[in-house]
Short mmCIF file of C-alpha atoms in Angstrom, two decimals:
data_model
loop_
_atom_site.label_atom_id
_atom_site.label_comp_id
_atom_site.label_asym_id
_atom_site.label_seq_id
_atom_site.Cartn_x
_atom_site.Cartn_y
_atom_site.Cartn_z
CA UNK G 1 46.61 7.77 37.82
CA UNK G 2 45.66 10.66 40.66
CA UNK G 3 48.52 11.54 42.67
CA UNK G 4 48.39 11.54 46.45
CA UNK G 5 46.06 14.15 48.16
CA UNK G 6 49.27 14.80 50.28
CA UNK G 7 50.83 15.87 47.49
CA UNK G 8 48.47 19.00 47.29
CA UNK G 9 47.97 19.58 50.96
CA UNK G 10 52.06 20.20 52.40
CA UNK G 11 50.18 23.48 53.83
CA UNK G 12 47.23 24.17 55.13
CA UNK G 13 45.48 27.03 53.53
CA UNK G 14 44.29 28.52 56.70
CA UNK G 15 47.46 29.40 58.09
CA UNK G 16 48.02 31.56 55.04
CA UNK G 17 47.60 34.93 54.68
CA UNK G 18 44.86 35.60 51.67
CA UNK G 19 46.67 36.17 49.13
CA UNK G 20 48.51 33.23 49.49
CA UNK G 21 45.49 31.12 50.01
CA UNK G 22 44.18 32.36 46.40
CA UNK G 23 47.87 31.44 44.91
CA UNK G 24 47.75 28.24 46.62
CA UNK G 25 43.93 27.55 45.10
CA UNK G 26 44.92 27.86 41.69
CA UNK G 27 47.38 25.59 41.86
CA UNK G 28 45.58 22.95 43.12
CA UNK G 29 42.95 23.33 40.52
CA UNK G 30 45.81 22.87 38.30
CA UNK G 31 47.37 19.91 39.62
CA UNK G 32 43.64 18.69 39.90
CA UNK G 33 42.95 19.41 36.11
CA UNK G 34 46.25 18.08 35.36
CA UNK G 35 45.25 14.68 37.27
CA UNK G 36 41.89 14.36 36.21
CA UNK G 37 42.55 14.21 32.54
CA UNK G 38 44.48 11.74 32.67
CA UNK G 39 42.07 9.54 35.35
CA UNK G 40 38.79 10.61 33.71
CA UNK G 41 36.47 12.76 34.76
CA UNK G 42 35.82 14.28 38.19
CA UNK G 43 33.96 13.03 41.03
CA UNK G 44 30.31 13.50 41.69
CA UNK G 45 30.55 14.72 45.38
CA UNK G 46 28.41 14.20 47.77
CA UNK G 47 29.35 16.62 50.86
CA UNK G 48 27.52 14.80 54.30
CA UNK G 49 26.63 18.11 56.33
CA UNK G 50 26.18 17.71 60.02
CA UNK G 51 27.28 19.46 62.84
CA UNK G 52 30.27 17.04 63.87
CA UNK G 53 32.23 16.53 66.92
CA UNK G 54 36.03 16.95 68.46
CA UNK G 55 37.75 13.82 67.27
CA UNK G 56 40.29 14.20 70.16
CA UNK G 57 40.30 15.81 73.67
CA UNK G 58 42.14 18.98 72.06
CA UNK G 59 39.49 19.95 69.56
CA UNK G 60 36.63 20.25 72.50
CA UNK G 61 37.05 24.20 73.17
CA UNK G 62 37.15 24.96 69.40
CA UNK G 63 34.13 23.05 68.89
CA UNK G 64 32.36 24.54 71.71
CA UNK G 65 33.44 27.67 70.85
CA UNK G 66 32.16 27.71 66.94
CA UNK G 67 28.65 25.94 68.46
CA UNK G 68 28.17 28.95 71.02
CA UNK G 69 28.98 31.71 68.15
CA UNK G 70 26.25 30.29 66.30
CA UNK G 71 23.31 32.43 66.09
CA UNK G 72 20.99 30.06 63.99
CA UNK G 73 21.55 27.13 66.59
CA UNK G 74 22.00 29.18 70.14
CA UNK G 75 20.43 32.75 69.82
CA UNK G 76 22.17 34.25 72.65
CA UNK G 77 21.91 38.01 73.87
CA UNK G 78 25.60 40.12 73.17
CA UNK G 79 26.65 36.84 71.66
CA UNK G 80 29.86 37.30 70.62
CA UNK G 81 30.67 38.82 73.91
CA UNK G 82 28.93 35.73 75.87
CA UNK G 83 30.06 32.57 73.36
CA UNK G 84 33.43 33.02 74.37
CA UNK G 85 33.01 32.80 77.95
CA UNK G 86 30.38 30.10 78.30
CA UNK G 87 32.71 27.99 75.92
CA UNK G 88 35.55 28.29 77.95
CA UNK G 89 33.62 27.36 81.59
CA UNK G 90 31.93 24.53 80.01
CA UNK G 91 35.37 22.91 77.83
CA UNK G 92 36.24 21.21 81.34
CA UNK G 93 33.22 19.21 81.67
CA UNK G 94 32.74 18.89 77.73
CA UNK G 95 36.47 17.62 78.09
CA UNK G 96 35.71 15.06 80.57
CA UNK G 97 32.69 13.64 78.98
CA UNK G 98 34.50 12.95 75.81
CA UNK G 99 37.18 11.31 77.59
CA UNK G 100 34.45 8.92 79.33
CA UNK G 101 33.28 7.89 75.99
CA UNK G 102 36.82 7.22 74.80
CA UNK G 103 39.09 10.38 73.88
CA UNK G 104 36.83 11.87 71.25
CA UNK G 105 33.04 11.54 69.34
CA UNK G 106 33.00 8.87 66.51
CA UNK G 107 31.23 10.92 64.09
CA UNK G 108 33.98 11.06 62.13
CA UNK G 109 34.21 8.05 61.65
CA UNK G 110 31.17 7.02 61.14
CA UNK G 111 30.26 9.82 58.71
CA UNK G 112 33.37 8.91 56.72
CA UNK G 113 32.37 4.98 56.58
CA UNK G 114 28.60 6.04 55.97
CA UNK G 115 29.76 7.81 52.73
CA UNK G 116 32.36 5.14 51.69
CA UNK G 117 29.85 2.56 51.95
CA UNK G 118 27.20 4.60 50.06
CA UNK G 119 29.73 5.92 47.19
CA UNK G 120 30.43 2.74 46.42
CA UNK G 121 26.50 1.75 46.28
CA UNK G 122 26.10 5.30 43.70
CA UNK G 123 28.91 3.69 41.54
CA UNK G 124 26.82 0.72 40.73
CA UNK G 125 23.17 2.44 40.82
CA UNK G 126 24.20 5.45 39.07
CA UNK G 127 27.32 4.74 36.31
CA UNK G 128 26.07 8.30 34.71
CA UNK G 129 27.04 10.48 37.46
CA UNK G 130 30.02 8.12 38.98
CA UNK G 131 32.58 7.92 39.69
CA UNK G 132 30.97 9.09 43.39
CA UNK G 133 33.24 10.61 45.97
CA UNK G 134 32.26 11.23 50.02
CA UNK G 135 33.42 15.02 51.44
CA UNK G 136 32.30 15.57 54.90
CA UNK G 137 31.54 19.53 55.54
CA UNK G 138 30.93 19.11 59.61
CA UNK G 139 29.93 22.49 61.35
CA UNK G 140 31.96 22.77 64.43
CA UNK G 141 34.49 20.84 64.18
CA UNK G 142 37.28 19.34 61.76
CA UNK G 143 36.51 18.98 58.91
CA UNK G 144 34.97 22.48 58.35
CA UNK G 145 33.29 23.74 55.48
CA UNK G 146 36.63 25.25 54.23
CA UNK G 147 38.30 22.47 54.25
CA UNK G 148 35.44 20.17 52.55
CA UNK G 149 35.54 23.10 49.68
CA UNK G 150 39.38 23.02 49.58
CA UNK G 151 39.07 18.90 48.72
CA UNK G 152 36.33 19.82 46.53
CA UNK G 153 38.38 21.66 44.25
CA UNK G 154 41.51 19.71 44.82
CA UNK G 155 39.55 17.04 43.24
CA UNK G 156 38.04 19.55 40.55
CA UNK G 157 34.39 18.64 41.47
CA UNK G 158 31.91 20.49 38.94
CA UNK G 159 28.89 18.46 40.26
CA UNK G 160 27.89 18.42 43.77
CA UNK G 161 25.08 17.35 46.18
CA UNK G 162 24.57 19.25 49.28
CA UNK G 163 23.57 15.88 51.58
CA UNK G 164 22.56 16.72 54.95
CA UNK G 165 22.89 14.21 57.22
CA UNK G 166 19.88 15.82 59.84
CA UNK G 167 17.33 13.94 58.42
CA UNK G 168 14.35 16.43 59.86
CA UNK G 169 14.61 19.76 58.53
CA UNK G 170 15.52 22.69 60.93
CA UNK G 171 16.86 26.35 60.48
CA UNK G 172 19.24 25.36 63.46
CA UNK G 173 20.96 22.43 62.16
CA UNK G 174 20.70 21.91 58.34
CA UNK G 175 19.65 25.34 57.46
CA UNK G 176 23.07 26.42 59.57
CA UNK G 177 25.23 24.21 57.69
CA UNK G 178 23.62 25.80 54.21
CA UNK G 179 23.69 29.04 55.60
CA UNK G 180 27.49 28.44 56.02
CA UNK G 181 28.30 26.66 52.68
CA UNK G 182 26.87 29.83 51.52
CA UNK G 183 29.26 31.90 53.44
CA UNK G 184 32.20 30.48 52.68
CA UNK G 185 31.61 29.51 49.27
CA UNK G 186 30.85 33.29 48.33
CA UNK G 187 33.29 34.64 50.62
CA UNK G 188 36.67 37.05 49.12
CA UNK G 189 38.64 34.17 48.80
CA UNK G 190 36.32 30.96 48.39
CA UNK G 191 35.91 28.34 45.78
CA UNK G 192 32.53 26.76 44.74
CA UNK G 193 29.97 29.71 44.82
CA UNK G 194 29.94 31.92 41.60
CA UNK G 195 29.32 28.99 39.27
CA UNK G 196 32.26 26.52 39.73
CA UNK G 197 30.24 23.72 40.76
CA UNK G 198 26.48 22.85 39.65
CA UNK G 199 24.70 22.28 43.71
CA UNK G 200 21.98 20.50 44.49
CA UNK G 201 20.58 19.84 47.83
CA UNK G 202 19.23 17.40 49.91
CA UNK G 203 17.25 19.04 52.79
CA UNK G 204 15.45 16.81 54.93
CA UNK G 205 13.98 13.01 54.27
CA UNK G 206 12.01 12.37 57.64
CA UNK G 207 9.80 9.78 56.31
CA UNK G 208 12.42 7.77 53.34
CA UNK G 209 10.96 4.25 53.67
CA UNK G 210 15.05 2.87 53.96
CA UNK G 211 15.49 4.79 57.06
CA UNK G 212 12.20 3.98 58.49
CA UNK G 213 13.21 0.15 57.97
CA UNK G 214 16.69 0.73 59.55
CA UNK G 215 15.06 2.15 62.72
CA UNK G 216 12.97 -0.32 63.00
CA UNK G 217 15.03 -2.82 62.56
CA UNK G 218 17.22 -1.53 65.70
CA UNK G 219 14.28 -1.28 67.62
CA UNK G 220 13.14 -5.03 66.98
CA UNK G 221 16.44 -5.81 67.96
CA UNK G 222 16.51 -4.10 71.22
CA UNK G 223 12.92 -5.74 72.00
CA UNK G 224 14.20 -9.00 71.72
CA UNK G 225 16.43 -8.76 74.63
CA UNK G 226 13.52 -8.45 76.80
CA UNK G 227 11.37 -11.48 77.75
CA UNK G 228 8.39 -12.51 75.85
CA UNK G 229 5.62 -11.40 78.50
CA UNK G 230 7.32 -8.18 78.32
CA UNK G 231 8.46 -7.40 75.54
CA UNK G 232 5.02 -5.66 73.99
CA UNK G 233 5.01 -4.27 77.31
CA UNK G 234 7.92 -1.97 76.66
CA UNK G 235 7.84 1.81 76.83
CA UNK G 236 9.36 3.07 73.91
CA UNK G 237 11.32 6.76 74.41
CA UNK G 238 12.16 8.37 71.24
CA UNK G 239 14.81 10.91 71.90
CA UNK G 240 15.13 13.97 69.39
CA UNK G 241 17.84 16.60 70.41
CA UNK G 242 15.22 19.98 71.75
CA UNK G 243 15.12 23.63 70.07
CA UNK G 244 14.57 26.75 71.72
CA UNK G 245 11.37 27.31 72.17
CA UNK G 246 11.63 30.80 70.28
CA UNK G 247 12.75 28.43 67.28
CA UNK G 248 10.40 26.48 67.38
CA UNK G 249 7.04 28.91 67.38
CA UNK G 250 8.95 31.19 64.23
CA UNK G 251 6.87 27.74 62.40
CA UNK G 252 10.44 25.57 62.26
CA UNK G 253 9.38 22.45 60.78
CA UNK G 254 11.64 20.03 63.04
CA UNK G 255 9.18 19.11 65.29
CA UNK G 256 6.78 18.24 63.21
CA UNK G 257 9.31 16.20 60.53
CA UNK G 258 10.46 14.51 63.62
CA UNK G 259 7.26 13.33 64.78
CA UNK G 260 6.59 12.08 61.10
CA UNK G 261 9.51 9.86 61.54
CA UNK G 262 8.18 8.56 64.79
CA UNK G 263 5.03 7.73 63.56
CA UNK G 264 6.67 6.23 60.29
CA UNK G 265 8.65 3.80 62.37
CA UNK G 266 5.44 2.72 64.78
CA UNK G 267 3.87 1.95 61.46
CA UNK G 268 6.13 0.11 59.83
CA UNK G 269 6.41 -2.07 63.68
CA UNK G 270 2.32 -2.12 63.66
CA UNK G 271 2.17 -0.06 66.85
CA UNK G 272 3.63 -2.98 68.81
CA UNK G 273 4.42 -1.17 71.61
CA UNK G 274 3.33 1.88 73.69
CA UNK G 275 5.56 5.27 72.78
CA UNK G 276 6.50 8.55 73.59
CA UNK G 277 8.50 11.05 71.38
CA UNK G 278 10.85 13.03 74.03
CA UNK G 279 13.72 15.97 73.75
CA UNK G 280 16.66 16.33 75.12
CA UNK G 281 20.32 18.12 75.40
CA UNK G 282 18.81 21.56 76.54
CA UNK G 283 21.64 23.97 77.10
CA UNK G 284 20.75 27.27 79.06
CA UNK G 285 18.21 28.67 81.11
CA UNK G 286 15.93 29.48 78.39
CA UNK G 287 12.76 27.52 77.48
CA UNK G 288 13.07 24.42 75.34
CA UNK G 289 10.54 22.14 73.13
CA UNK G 290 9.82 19.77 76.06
CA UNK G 291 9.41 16.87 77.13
CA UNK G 292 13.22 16.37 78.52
CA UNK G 293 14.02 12.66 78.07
CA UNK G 294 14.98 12.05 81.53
CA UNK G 295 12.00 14.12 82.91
CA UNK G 296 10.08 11.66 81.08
CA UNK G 297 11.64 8.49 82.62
CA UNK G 298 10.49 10.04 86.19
CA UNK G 299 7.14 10.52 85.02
CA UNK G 300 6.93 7.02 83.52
CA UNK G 301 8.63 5.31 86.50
CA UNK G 302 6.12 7.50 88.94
CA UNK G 303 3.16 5.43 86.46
CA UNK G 304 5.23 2.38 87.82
CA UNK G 305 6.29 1.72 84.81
CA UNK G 306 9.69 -0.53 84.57
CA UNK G 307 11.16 -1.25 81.23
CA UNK G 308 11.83 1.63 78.68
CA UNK G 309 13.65 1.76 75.72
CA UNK G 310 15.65 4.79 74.54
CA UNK G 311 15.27 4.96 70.46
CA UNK G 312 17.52 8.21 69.48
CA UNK G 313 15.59 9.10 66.25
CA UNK G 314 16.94 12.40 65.05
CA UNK G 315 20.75 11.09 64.75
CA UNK G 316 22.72 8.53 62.30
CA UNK G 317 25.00 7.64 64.06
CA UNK G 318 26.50 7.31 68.00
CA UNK G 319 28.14 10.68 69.09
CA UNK G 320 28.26 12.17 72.59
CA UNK G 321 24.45 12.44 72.67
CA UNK G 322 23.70 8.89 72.98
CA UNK G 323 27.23 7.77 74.21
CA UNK G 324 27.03 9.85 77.25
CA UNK G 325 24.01 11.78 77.75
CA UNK G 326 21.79 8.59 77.02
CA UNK G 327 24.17 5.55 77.98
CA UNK G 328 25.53 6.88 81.07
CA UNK G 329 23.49 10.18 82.31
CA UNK G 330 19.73 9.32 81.58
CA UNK G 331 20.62 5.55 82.47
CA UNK G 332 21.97 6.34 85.71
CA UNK G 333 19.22 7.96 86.44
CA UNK G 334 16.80 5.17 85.33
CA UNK G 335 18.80 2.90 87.09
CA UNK G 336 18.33 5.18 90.73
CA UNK G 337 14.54 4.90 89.88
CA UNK G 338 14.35 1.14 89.24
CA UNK G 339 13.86 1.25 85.83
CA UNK G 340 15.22 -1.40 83.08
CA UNK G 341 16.65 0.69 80.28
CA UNK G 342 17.62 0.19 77.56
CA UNK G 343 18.88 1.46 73.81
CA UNK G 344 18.11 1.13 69.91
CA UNK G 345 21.24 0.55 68.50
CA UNK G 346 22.33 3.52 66.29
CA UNK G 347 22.37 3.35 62.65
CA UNK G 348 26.12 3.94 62.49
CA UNK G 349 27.11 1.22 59.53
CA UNK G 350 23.45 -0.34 59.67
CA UNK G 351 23.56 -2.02 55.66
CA UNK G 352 19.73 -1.32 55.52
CA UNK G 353 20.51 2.73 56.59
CA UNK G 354 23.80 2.35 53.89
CA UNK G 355 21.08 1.15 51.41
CA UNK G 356 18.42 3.89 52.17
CA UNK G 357 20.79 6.75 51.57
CA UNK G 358 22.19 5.39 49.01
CA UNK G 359 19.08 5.05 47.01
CA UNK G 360 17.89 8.42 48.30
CA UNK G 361 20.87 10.36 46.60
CA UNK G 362 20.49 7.88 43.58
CA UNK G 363 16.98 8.87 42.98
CA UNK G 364 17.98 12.88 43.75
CA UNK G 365 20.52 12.41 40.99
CA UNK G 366 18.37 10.56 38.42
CA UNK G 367 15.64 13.30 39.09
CA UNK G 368 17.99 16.45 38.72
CA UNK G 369 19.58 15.10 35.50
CA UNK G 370 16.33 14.45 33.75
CA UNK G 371 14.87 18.01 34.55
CA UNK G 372 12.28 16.27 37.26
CA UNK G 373 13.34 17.99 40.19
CA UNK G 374 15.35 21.67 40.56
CA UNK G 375 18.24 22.06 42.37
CA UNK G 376 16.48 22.71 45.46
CA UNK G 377 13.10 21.16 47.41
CA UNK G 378 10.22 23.12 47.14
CA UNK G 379 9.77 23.26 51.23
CA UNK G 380 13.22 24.87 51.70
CA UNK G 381 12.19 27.74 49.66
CA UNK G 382 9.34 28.91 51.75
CA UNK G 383 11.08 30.61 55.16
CA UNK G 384 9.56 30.40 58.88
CA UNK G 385 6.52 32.56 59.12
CA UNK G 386 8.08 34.19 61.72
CA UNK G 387 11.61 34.39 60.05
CA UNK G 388 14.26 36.76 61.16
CA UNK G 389 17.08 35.56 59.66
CA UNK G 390 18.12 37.83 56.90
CA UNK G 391 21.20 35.37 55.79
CA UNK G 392 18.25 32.70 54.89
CA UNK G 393 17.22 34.62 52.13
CA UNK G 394 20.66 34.93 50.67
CA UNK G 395 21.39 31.46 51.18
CA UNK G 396 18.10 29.99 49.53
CA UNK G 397 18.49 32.14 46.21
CA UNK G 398 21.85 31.21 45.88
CA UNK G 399 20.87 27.64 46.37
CA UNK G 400 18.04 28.02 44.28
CA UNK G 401 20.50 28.94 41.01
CA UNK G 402 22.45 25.91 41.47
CA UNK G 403 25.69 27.84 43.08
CA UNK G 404 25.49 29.93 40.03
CA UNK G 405 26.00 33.23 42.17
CA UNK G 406 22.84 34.88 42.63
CA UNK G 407 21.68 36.65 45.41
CA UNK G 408 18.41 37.41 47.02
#
């Protein structure tokens, strides 16, 4: 029988000086080592990377903060000089948008029941690997990386998938979170990168036939509210949060896996309806992939166009993009400019998205165990023709090893 996590967590290793935090490492291991004999073996974990969101009104300035230090998603000039000062003039407005959407982002939560429900799915499909166990490694907000390590080895994990939870491929988002796995894994005082645990990865799956059905699905739904003489009518507005422009001609591949999912989904609905893929969340005065989502709703309306639906296609599950910036901001607008709008339900605890990822980590597992895959995609090796990210390298050699420690 385990013993209580509390049990191992009375302090929280950050608030420790190093030396400390090492002392307090080991002993978890040996509690963990201690428990885990006796309960069988330890989990399989399967760590859902994505770049999170403050839970609570208190967390927004930290979040903010880590998101504007962060090269890979916001190249900014002098940018530890700027980060801290366009974090703290934007926290007021970042506050009060969270508190319109209820006192925090759900991502949390809905990361935490998206890996429940699928653990429990990877029990059943795959008895080999199980038991399964959920860690959620967010990148700017709680839980962080450390902390998803710190469980990790708590729990004495030895096998690990590296799940990211962008499902199109970008240095920004997924590459970020990798790039700080790698970090803090092989940092002074880290746990889980010189050969502790076996990684494998799970980079993109843009086109995985379970989460083309679970769009679609949402979408079908969403057309049915309209009447029938309208419904095939229907504009729909895929929404993919935009890159920098700079990002996006070094040959980043998120545009393109993003449109593949688009296209997947008007397949798999027979092209019912007339679409657009659009972008949106630009931050900054710099140039970003365009079409902006609400740009597009003026040009559509300006076509006299009058019934659009929103279908946000590069997220899996409702944070403040679609809560606020689609639900109230863009809709407001629509509304001003007589247009019907209207929103694809996220996937959030969709069974039919719970299925697809399911099966998608079932199948990684299966593969890497029988020698049919490595511990890595073949597309994540091969950098950004115009790459200039020297921790990339590092990051994908290590990766490619299976955590075993190498460097490029």
């Amino acid at each position: 029988m385990s013993l209580p996590r509390s049990a191992f967590m009375l302090a929280r290793p950050s608030s420790l000086p190093p030396h400390s935090r090492a002392a307090w490492r080991r002993s978890l291991a040996s509690a963990a080592a201690t428990t885990t004999g006796t309960a069988g073996k330890p989990p399989t974990a399967i760590v859902m990377m994505n770049m999170g969101g403050p839970s609570t009104i208190p967390e927004v300035h930290g979040f903010l903060s880590r998101l504007f230090h962060d090269h890979d998603l916001i190249p900014l000039p002098a940018q530890r000089i700027l980060a801290p000062i366009i974090a703290k003039r934007r926290t007021p407005k970042i506050e009060q948008q969270y508190t319109d959407i209820g006192g925090g982002s759900p991502i949390l939560k809905w990361t935490k029941e998206q890996g429940r429900q699928m653990c429990e799915l990877l029990d059943e499909l795959n008895p080999a690997t199980a038991p399964h166990k959920p860690y959620v490694a967010f990148r700017y907000a709680n839980p962080l990386t450390e902390t998803c390590l710190e469980e990790m080895e708590a729990d004495g994990v030895k096998r690990a998938v590296a799940f990211s939870q962008y499902p199109q491929y970008s240095c920004s988002t997924t590459g970020s979170s990798l790039n700080e796995l790698y970090r803090v894994a092989r940092s002074k005082n880290g746990w889980g990168g010189n050969g502790e645990v076996e990684w494998s990865v799970l980079d993109r799956w843009p086109a995985h036939p379970g989460l083309v059905d679970a769009f679609a699905q949402n979408i079908r739904k969403a057309l049915a509210q309209y009447p029938a003489d309208r419904r095939d009518h229907v504009v729909l507005l895929f929404s993919a949060h935009s890159l920098p422009i700079e990002i996006v001609n070094r040959g980043d591949p998120y545009t393109a896996e993003v449109a593949a999912t688009v296209h997947a989904v008007m397949h798999k609905l027979n092209y019912s309806n007339p679409w657009r893929l659009t972008w949106q969340s630009q931050v900054g005065p710099r140039a970003w992939q365009g079409p902006q989502t609400s740009d597009a709703i003026v040009g559509l309306a300006k076509q006299g166009k009058k019934d659009i639906c929103l279908v946000p296609i590069a997220f899996t599950s409702d944070h403040i993009e679609t809560l606020y910036e689609l639900d109230i901001e863009v809709k407001e607008e629509a509304e001003k400019l007589g247009i019907h709008l209207t929103r694809a339900e996220s996937l959030n605890d969709s069974p039919i998205f719970i299925r697809a990822i399911a099966d998608l980590v079932s199948t990684h597992l299966t593969e890497h165990s029988e020698g049919k895959i490595g511990p890595t995609s073949k597309q994540i090796l091969l950098h950004c023709p115009g790459c200039t990210n020297p921790k990339c390298g590092h990051t994908k050699a290590w990766l490619a090893t299976g955590g075993k420690g190498a460097t490029a």
